[in-house]
Amino acid sequence: MTPDYQRTLSVDAAPGTVFDALTTVAGLGAWWTRVTGSGDAGGELRFFFSHPDPCVMRVDEATRPSVVRWTVTSCDFLPDWVGTRPAFTLVPVDGTTELRFRHHGLTAQLDCIDMCTSGWNHFTESLRAYAESGVGMPSGSPADLARRG
C-alpha cells in the first residue's frame, strides 16, 4: 500500500493559535484560500480556488486544541480528492506546536499527486508563517503564484 501524503512541522506558536488558523474562516483564508462555512465539528467548509465551484469539506472533528479532521465531499476540479481525509494533529512541545499533517487517501496512485504534494508543501509552510507572524501565503498571493511559475 502506498503511503498517504504526510508532513510534520515545528510551529513557533501555541496549539490554540494553530487550531484557530484551522477552524476559523479568517484563519483559513489567511493561509490557504478564500473559504465560507463553519470549521466547527459537524460543519462544512467551502474552499474557493481559481475554479467556479468550491472544494467542499465536512468537518469530522475539531477538538480544541489538538485535532482537526475533514472529509472532502465534493471537488469538481480535483475529483481525486473526493473521499480523502485531511487531518491535522497539534502537539505542544516546549512552548511550540508540532503540526502533524496527513492527507489520508492522497497517494502516489492519484493523478494529482505531484501538484498536490507541491501545494501542501507550500500551504503547510503558509500555515506555519501565519501562525507565527500573522501573515500567510494563501492561494493567489505572490509567493503562491511564484511557486506555480
C-alpha positions as protocol buffer text, in pm:
chain_id: "A"
residue {
  index: 1
  type: MET
  ca { x: 0 y: 0 z: 0 }
}
residue {
  index: 2
  type: THR
  ca { x: 130 y: 342 z: -95 }
}
residue {
  index: 3
  type: PRO
  ca { x: 164 y: 584 z: 196 }
}
residue {
  index: 4
  type: ASP
  ca { x: -52 y: 893 z: 232 }
}
residue {
  index: 5
  type: TYR
  ca { x: 98 y: 1241 z: 199 }
}
residue {
  index: 6
  type: GLN
  ca { x: 235 y: 1337 z: 542 }
}
residue {
  index: 7
  type: ARG
  ca { x: 431 y: 1630 z: 677 }
}
residue {
  index: 8
  type: THR
  ca { x: 543 y: 1731 z: 1026 }
}
residue {
  index: 9
  type: LEU
  ca { x: 643 y: 2090 z: 1108 }
}
residue {
  index: 10
  type: SER
  ca { x: 751 y: 2273 z: 1420 }
}
residue {
  index: 11
  type: VAL
  ca { x: 545 y: 2591 z: 1463 }
}
residue {
  index: 12
  type: ASP
  ca { x: 659 y: 2866 z: 1700 }
}
residue {
  index: 13
  type: ALA
  ca { x: 308 y: 2929 z: 1828 }
}
residue {
  index: 14
  type: ALA
  ca { x: 71 y: 2781 z: 2085 }
}
residue {
  index: 15
  type: PRO
  ca { x: -155 y: 2492 z: 1977 }
}
residue {
  index: 16
  type: GLY
  ca { x: -461 y: 2715 z: 2025 }
}
residue {
  index: 17
  type: THR
  ca { x: -324 y: 2965 z: 1772 }
}
residue {
  index: 18
  type: VAL
  ca { x: -269 y: 2691 z: 1515 }
}
residue {
  index: 19
  type: PHE
  ca { x: -611 y: 2542 z: 1595 }
}
residue {
  index: 20
  type: ASP
  ca { x: -777 y: 2879 z: 1529 }
}
residue {
  index: 21
  type: ALA
  ca { x: -595 y: 2901 z: 1193 }
}
residue {
  index: 22
  type: LEU
  ca { x: -752 y: 2565 z: 1101 }
}
residue {
  index: 23
  type: THR
  ca { x: -1106 y: 2626 z: 1225 }
}
residue {
  index: 24
  type: THR
  ca { x: -1195 y: 2990 z: 1155 }
}
residue {
  index: 25
  type: VAL
  ca { x: -1288 y: 3138 z: 819 }
}
residue {
  index: 26
  type: ALA
  ca { x: -1048 y: 3429 z: 878 }
}
residue {
  index: 27
  type: GLY
  ca { x: -763 y: 3195 z: 971 }
}
residue {
  index: 28
  type: LEU
  ca { x: -815 y: 2952 z: 683 }
}
residue {
  index: 29
  type: GLY
  ca { x: -839 y: 3237 z: 434 }
}
residue {
  index: 30
  type: ALA
  ca { x: -517 y: 3391 z: 562 }
}
residue {
  index: 31
  type: TRP
  ca { x: -301 y: 3084 z: 491 }
}
residue {
  index: 32
  type: TRP
  ca { x: -488 y: 2869 z: 236 }
}
residue {
  index: 33
  type: THR
  ca { x: -766 y: 3023 z: 26 }
}
residue {
  index: 34
  type: ARG
  ca { x: -1098 y: 3205 z: 43 }
}
residue {
  index: 35
  type: VAL
  ca { x: -1347 y: 2997 z: 239 }
}
residue {
  index: 36
  type: THR
  ca { x: -1703 y: 3008 z: 367 }
}
residue {
  index: 37
  type: GLY
  ca { x: -1885 y: 2791 z: 617 }
}
residue {
  index: 38
  type: SER
  ca { x: -1815 y: 2660 z: 965 }
}
residue {
  index: 39
  type: GLY
  ca { x: -1495 y: 2499 z: 1094 }
}
residue {
  index: 40
  type: ASP
  ca { x: -1675 y: 2351 z: 1395 }
}
residue {
  index: 41
  type: ALA
  ca { x: -1725 y: 1974 z: 1423 }
}
residue {
  index: 42
  type: GLY
  ca { x: -2022 y: 1880 z: 1204 }
}
residue {
  index: 43
  type: GLY
  ca { x: -1976 y: 2194 z: 995 }
}
residue {
  index: 44
  type: GLU
  ca { x: -1898 y: 2229 z: 628 }
}
residue {
  index: 45
  type: LEU
  ca { x: -1626 y: 2438 z: 466 }
}
residue {
  index: 46
  type: ARG
  ca { x: -1632 y: 2556 z: 103 }
}
residue {
  index: 47
  type: PHE
  ca { x: -1284 y: 2641 z: -28 }
}
residue {
  index: 48
  type: PHE
  ca { x: -1261 y: 2861 z: -339 }
}
residue {
  index: 49
  type: PHE
  ca { x: -960 y: 2844 z: -567 }
}
residue {
  index: 50
  type: SER
  ca { x: -943 y: 2957 z: -932 }
}
residue {
  index: 51
  type: HIS
  ca { x: -1244 y: 2747 z: -1032 }
}
residue {
  index: 52
  type: PRO
  ca { x: -1611 y: 2842 z: -1023 }
}
residue {
  index: 53
  type: ASP
  ca { x: -1714 y: 2562 z: -787 }
}
residue {
  index: 54
  type: PRO
  ca { x: -1565 y: 2521 z: -440 }
}
residue {
  index: 55
  type: CYS
  ca { x: -1392 y: 2222 z: -289 }
}
residue {
  index: 56
  type: VAL
  ca { x: -1630 y: 2117 z: -8 }
}
residue {
  index: 57
  type: MET
  ca { x: -1516 y: 1950 z: 313 }
}
residue {
  index: 58
  type: ARG
  ca { x: -1715 y: 1816 z: 604 }
}
residue {
  index: 59
  type: VAL
  ca { x: -1558 y: 1888 z: 943 }
}
residue {
  index: 60
  type: ASP
  ca { x: -1543 y: 1546 z: 1106 }
}
residue {
  index: 61
  type: GLU
  ca { x: -1363 y: 1663 z: 1419 }
}
residue {
  index: 62
  type: ALA
  ca { x: -1246 y: 1990 z: 1568 }
}
residue {
  index: 63
  type: THR
  ca { x: -1124 y: 1914 z: 1920 }
}
residue {
  index: 64
  type: ARG
  ca { x: -956 y: 2218 z: 2070 }
}
residue {
  index: 65
  type: PRO
  ca { x: -661 y: 2250 z: 2068 }
}
residue {
  index: 66
  type: SER
  ca { x: -533 y: 1918 z: 1934 }
}
residue {
  index: 67
  type: VAL
  ca { x: -718 y: 1767 z: 1635 }
}
residue {
  index: 68
  type: VAL
  ca { x: -887 y: 1887 z: 1316 }
}
residue {
  index: 69
  type: ARG
  ca { x: -1015 y: 1630 z: 1064 }
}
residue {
  index: 70
  type: TRP
  ca { x: -1204 y: 1687 z: 739 }
}
residue {
  index: 71
  type: THR
  ca { x: -1351 y: 1468 z: 464 }
}
residue {
  index: 72
  type: VAL
  ca { x: -1365 y: 1600 z: 108 }
}
residue {
  index: 73
  type: THR
  ca { x: -1726 y: 1558 z: -8 }
}
residue {
  index: 74
  type: SER
  ca { x: -1715 y: 1748 z: -340 }
}
residue {
  index: 75
  type: CYS
  ca { x: -1434 y: 1888 z: -553 }
}
residue {
  index: 76
  type: ASP
  ca { x: -1512 y: 1919 z: -927 }
}
residue {
  index: 77
  type: PHE
  ca { x: -1165 y: 2044 z: -1021 }
}
residue {
  index: 78
  type: LEU
  ca { x: -983 y: 1776 z: -817 }
}
residue {
  index: 79
  type: PRO
  ca { x: -1211 y: 1471 z: -830 }
}
residue {
  index: 80
  type: ASP
  ca { x: -927 y: 1255 z: -692 }
}
residue {
  index: 81
  type: TRP
  ca { x: -979 y: 1433 z: -360 }
}
residue {
  index: 82
  type: VAL
  ca { x: -1341 y: 1326 z: -307 }
}
residue {
  index: 83
  type: GLY
  ca { x: -1346 y: 1085 z: -14 }
}
residue {
  index: 84
  type: THR
  ca { x: -994 y: 1173 z: 102 }
}
residue {
  index: 85
  type: ARG
  ca { x: -943 y: 1299 z: 457 }
}
residue {
  index: 86
  type: PRO
  ca { x: -703 y: 1581 z: 553 }
}
residue {
  index: 87
  type: ALA
  ca { x: -612 y: 1560 z: 923 }
}
residue {
  index: 88
  type: PHE
  ca { x: -415 y: 1792 z: 1149 }
}
residue {
  index: 89
  type: THR
  ca { x: -279 y: 1684 z: 1487 }
}
residue {
  index: 90
  type: LEU
  ca { x: -132 y: 1954 z: 1712 }
}
residue {
  index: 91
  type: VAL
  ca { x: 110 y: 1853 z: 1987 }
}
residue {
  index: 92
  type: PRO
  ca { x: 254 y: 2105 z: 2237 }
}
residue {
  index: 93
  type: VAL
  ca { x: 635 y: 2081 z: 2258 }
}
residue {
  index: 94
  type: ASP
  ca { x: 831 y: 2319 z: 2484 }
}
residue {
  index: 95
  type: GLY
  ca { x: 623 y: 2629 z: 2409 }
}
residue {
  index: 96
  type: THR
  ca { x: 584 y: 2546 z: 2038 }
}
residue {
  index: 97
  type: THR
  ca { x: 349 y: 2321 z: 1843 }
}
residue {
  index: 98
  type: GLU
  ca { x: 437 y: 2013 z: 1645 }
}
residue {
  index: 99
  type: LEU
  ca { x: 199 y: 2013 z: 1349 }
}
residue {
  index: 100
  type: ARG
  ca { x: 144 y: 1662 z: 1214 }
}
residue {
  index: 101
  type: PHE
  ca { x: -47 y: 1677 z: 886 }
}
residue {
  index: 102
  type: ARG
  ca { x: -169 y: 1371 z: 698 }
}
residue {
  index: 103
  type: HIS
  ca { x: -393 y: 1371 z: 393 }
}
residue {
  index: 104
  type: HIS
  ca { x: -545 y: 1022 z: 414 }
}
residue {
  index: 105
  type: GLY
  ca { x: -602 y: 887 z: 64 }
}
residue {
  index: 106
  type: LEU
  ca { x: -365 y: 1129 z: -110 }
}
residue {
  index: 107
  type: THR
  ca { x: -122 y: 872 z: -252 }
}
residue {
  index: 108
  type: ALA
  ca { x: 108 y: 828 z: -549 }
}
residue {
  index: 109
  type: GLN
  ca { x: -173 y: 645 z: -734 }
}
residue {
  index: 110
  type: LEU
  ca { x: -367 y: 970 z: -776 }
}
residue {
  index: 111
  type: ASP
  ca { x: -317 y: 1177 z: -1091 }
}
residue {
  index: 112
  type: CYS
  ca { x: -279 y: 1496 z: -886 }
}
residue {
  index: 113
  type: ILE
  ca { x: 0 y: 1370 z: -658 }
}
residue {
  index: 114
  type: ASP
  ca { x: 279 y: 1597 z: -788 }
}
residue {
  index: 115
  type: MET
  ca { x: 63 y: 1911 z: -794 }
}
residue {
  index: 116
  type: CYS
  ca { x: -98 y: 1825 z: -460 }
}
residue {
  index: 117
  type: THR
  ca { x: 235 y: 1750 z: -291 }
}
residue {
  index: 118
  type: SER
  ca { x: 374 y: 2083 z: -412 }
}
residue {
  index: 119
  type: GLY
  ca { x: 57 y: 2257 z: -296 }
}
residue {
  index: 120
  type: TRP
  ca { x: 53 y: 2102 z: 51 }
}
residue {
  index: 121
  type: ASN
  ca { x: 427 y: 2167 z: 96 }
}
residue {
  index: 122
  type: HIS
  ca { x: 362 y: 2535 z: 20 }
}
residue {
  index: 123
  type: PHE
  ca { x: 39 y: 2570 z: 218 }
}
residue {
  index: 124
  type: THR
  ca { x: 166 y: 2395 z: 532 }
}
residue {
  index: 125
  type: GLU
  ca { x: 455 y: 2646 z: 527 }
}
residue {
  index: 126
  type: SER
  ca { x: 194 y: 2919 z: 479 }
}
residue {
  index: 127
  type: LEU
  ca { x: 5 y: 2787 z: 783 }
}
residue {
  index: 128
  type: ARG
  ca { x: 327 y: 2796 z: 987 }
}
residue {
  index: 129
  type: ALA
  ca { x: 403 y: 3152 z: 871 }
}
residue {
  index: 130
  type: TYR
  ca { x: 51 y: 3268 z: 952 }
}
residue {
  index: 131
  type: ALA
  ca { x: 51 y: 3107 z: 1299 }
}
residue {
  index: 132
  type: GLU
  ca { x: 394 y: 3254 z: 1380 }
}
residue {
  index: 133
  type: SER
  ca { x: 362 y: 3603 z: 1229 }
}
residue {
  index: 134
  type: GLY
  ca { x: 0 y: 3662 z: 1131 }
}
residue {
  index: 135
  type: VAL
  ca { x: 94 y: 3670 z: 760 }
}
residue {
  index: 136
  type: GLY
  ca { x: 49 y: 3363 z: 540 }
}
residue {
  index: 137
  type: MET
  ca { x: 97 y: 3290 z: 170 }
}
residue {
  index: 138
  type: PRO
  ca { x: -257 y: 3194 z: 61 }
}
residue {
  index: 139
  type: SER
  ca { x: -375 y: 3095 z: -284 }
}
residue {
  index: 140
  type: GLY
  ca { x: -319 y: 3382 z: -528 }
}
residue {
  index: 141
  type: SER
  ca { x: -55 y: 3554 z: -313 }
}
residue {
  index: 142
  type: PRO
  ca { x: 277 y: 3647 z: -477 }
}
residue {
  index: 143
  type: ALA
  ca { x: 453 y: 3354 z: -303 }
}
residue {
  index: 144
  type: ASP
  ca { x: 187 y: 3110 z: -423 }
}
residue {
  index: 145
  type: LEU
  ca { x: 197 y: 3243 z: -779 }
}
residue {
  index: 146
  type: ALA
  ca { x: 578 y: 3217 z: -784 }
}
residue {
  index: 147
  type: ARG
  ca { x: 553 y: 2855 z: -668 }
}
residue {
  index: 148
  type: ARG
  ca { x: 322 y: 2773 z: -958 }
}
residue {
  index: 149
  type: GLY
  ca { x: 551 y: 2951 z: -1206 }
}
